[in-house]
Coordinates of N, CA and C in Angstrom, one line a residue:
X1 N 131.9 97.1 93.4 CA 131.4 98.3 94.2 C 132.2 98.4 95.4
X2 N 132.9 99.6 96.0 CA 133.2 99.8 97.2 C 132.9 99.9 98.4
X3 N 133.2 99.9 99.5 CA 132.2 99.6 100.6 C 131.1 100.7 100.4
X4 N 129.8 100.3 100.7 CA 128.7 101.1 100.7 C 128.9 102.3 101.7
X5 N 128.8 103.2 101.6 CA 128.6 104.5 103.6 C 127.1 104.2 103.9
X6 N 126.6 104.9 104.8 CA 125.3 104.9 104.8 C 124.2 105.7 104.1
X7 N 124.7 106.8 103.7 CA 123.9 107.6 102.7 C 123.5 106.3 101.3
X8 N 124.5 105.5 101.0 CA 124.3 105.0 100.1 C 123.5 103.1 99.7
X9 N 123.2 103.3 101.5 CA 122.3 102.2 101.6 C 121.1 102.1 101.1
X10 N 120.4 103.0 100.6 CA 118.7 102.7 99.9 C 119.5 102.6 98.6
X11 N 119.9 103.0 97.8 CA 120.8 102.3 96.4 C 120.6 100.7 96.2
X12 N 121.3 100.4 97.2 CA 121.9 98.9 97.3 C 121.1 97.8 97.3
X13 N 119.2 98.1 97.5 CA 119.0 96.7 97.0 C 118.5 96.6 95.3
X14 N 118.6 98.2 94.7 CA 118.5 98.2 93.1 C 119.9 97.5 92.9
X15 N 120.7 97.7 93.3 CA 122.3 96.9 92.9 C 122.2 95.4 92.8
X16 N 121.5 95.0 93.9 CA 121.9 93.9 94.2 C 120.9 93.1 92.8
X17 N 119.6 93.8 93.0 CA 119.0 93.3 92.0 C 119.7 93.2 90.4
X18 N 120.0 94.0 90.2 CA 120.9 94.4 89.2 C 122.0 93.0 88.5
X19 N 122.7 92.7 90.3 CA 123.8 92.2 89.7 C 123.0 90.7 89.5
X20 N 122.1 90.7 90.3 CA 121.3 89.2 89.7 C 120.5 89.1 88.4
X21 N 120.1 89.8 87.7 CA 120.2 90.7 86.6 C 121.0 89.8 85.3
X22 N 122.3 90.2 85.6 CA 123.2 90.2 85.2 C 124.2 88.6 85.2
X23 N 123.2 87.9 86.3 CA 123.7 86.6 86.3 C 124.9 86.3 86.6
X24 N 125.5 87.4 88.2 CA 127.1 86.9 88.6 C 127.2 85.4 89.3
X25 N 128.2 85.3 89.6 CA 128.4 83.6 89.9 C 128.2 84.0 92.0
X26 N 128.5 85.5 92.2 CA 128.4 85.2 94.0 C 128.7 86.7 94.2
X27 N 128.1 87.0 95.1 CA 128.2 88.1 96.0 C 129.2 87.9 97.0
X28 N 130.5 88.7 97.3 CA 131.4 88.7 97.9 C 131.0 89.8 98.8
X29 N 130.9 89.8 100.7 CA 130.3 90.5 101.4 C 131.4 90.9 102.2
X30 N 131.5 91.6 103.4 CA 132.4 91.3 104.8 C 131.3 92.3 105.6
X31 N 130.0 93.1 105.3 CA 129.6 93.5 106.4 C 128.1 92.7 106.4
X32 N 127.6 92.5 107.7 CA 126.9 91.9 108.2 C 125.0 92.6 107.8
X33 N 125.2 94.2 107.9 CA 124.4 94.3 107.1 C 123.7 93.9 105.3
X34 N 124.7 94.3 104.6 CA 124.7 93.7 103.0 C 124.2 92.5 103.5
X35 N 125.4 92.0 103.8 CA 124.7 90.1 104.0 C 123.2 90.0 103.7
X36 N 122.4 90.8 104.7 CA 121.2 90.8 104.9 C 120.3 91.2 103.8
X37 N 121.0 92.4 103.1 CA 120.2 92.8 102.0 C 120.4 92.1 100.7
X38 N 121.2 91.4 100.9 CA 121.6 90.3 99.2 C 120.6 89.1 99.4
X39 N 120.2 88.6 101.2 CA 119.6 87.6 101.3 C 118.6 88.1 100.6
X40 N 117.9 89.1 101.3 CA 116.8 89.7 100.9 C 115.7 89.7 99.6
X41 N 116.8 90.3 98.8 CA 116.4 90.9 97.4 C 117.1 90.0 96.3
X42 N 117.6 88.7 96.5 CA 118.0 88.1 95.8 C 118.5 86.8 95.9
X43 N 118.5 86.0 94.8 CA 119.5 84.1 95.2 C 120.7 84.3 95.0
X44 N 120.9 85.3 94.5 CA 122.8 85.2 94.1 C 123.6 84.3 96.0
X45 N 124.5 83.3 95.3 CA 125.1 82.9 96.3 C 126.1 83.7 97.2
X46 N 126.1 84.1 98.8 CA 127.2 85.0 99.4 C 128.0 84.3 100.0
X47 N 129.1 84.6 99.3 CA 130.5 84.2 100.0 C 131.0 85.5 101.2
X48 N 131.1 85.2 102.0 CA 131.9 86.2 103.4 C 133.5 86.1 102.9
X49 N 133.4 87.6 103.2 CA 134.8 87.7 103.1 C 135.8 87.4 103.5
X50 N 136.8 87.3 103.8 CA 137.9 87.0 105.3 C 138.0 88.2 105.3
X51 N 137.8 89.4 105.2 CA 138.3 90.8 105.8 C 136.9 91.1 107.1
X52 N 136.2 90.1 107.0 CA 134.4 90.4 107.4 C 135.2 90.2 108.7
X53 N 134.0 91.1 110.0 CA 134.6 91.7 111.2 C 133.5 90.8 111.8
X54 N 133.5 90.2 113.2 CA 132.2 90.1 113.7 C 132.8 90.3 115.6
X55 N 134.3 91.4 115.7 CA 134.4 91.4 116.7 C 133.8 92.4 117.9
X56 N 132.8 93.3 116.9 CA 131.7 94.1 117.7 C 130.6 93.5 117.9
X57 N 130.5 92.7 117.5 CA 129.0 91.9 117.8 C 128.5 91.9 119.4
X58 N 129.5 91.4 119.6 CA 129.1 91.2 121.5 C 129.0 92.6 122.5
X59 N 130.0 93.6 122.0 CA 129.8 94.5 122.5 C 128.9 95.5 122.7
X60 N 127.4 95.2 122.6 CA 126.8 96.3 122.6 C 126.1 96.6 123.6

């Protein structure tokens, strides 16, 4: 799946369920939100990306 936009965030925790479902071996993330919705709605193991950002974190 390609990055989600935001329109397409209520989708994503049928997906996630889905891919657990489906019995993949890990959820590959880089944003900080998903992270949160794979915890959520599922045990699939998440691996963080190395493309994953966390240099806006502090700036808000």
């Amino acid at each position: 799946m390609p990055i989600p936009n935001n329109s397409e965030l209520e989708l994503l925790p049928d997906y996630i369920q889905y891919l657990e479902s489906i019995k993949v071996d890990s959820i590959i993330v880089s944003d900080l939100g998903v992270f949160n919705l794979a915890k959520q709605y599922s045990h699939i193991p998440i691996t963080i990306s190395t493309q994953a950002n966390n240099t806006e974190l502090g700036k808000r």
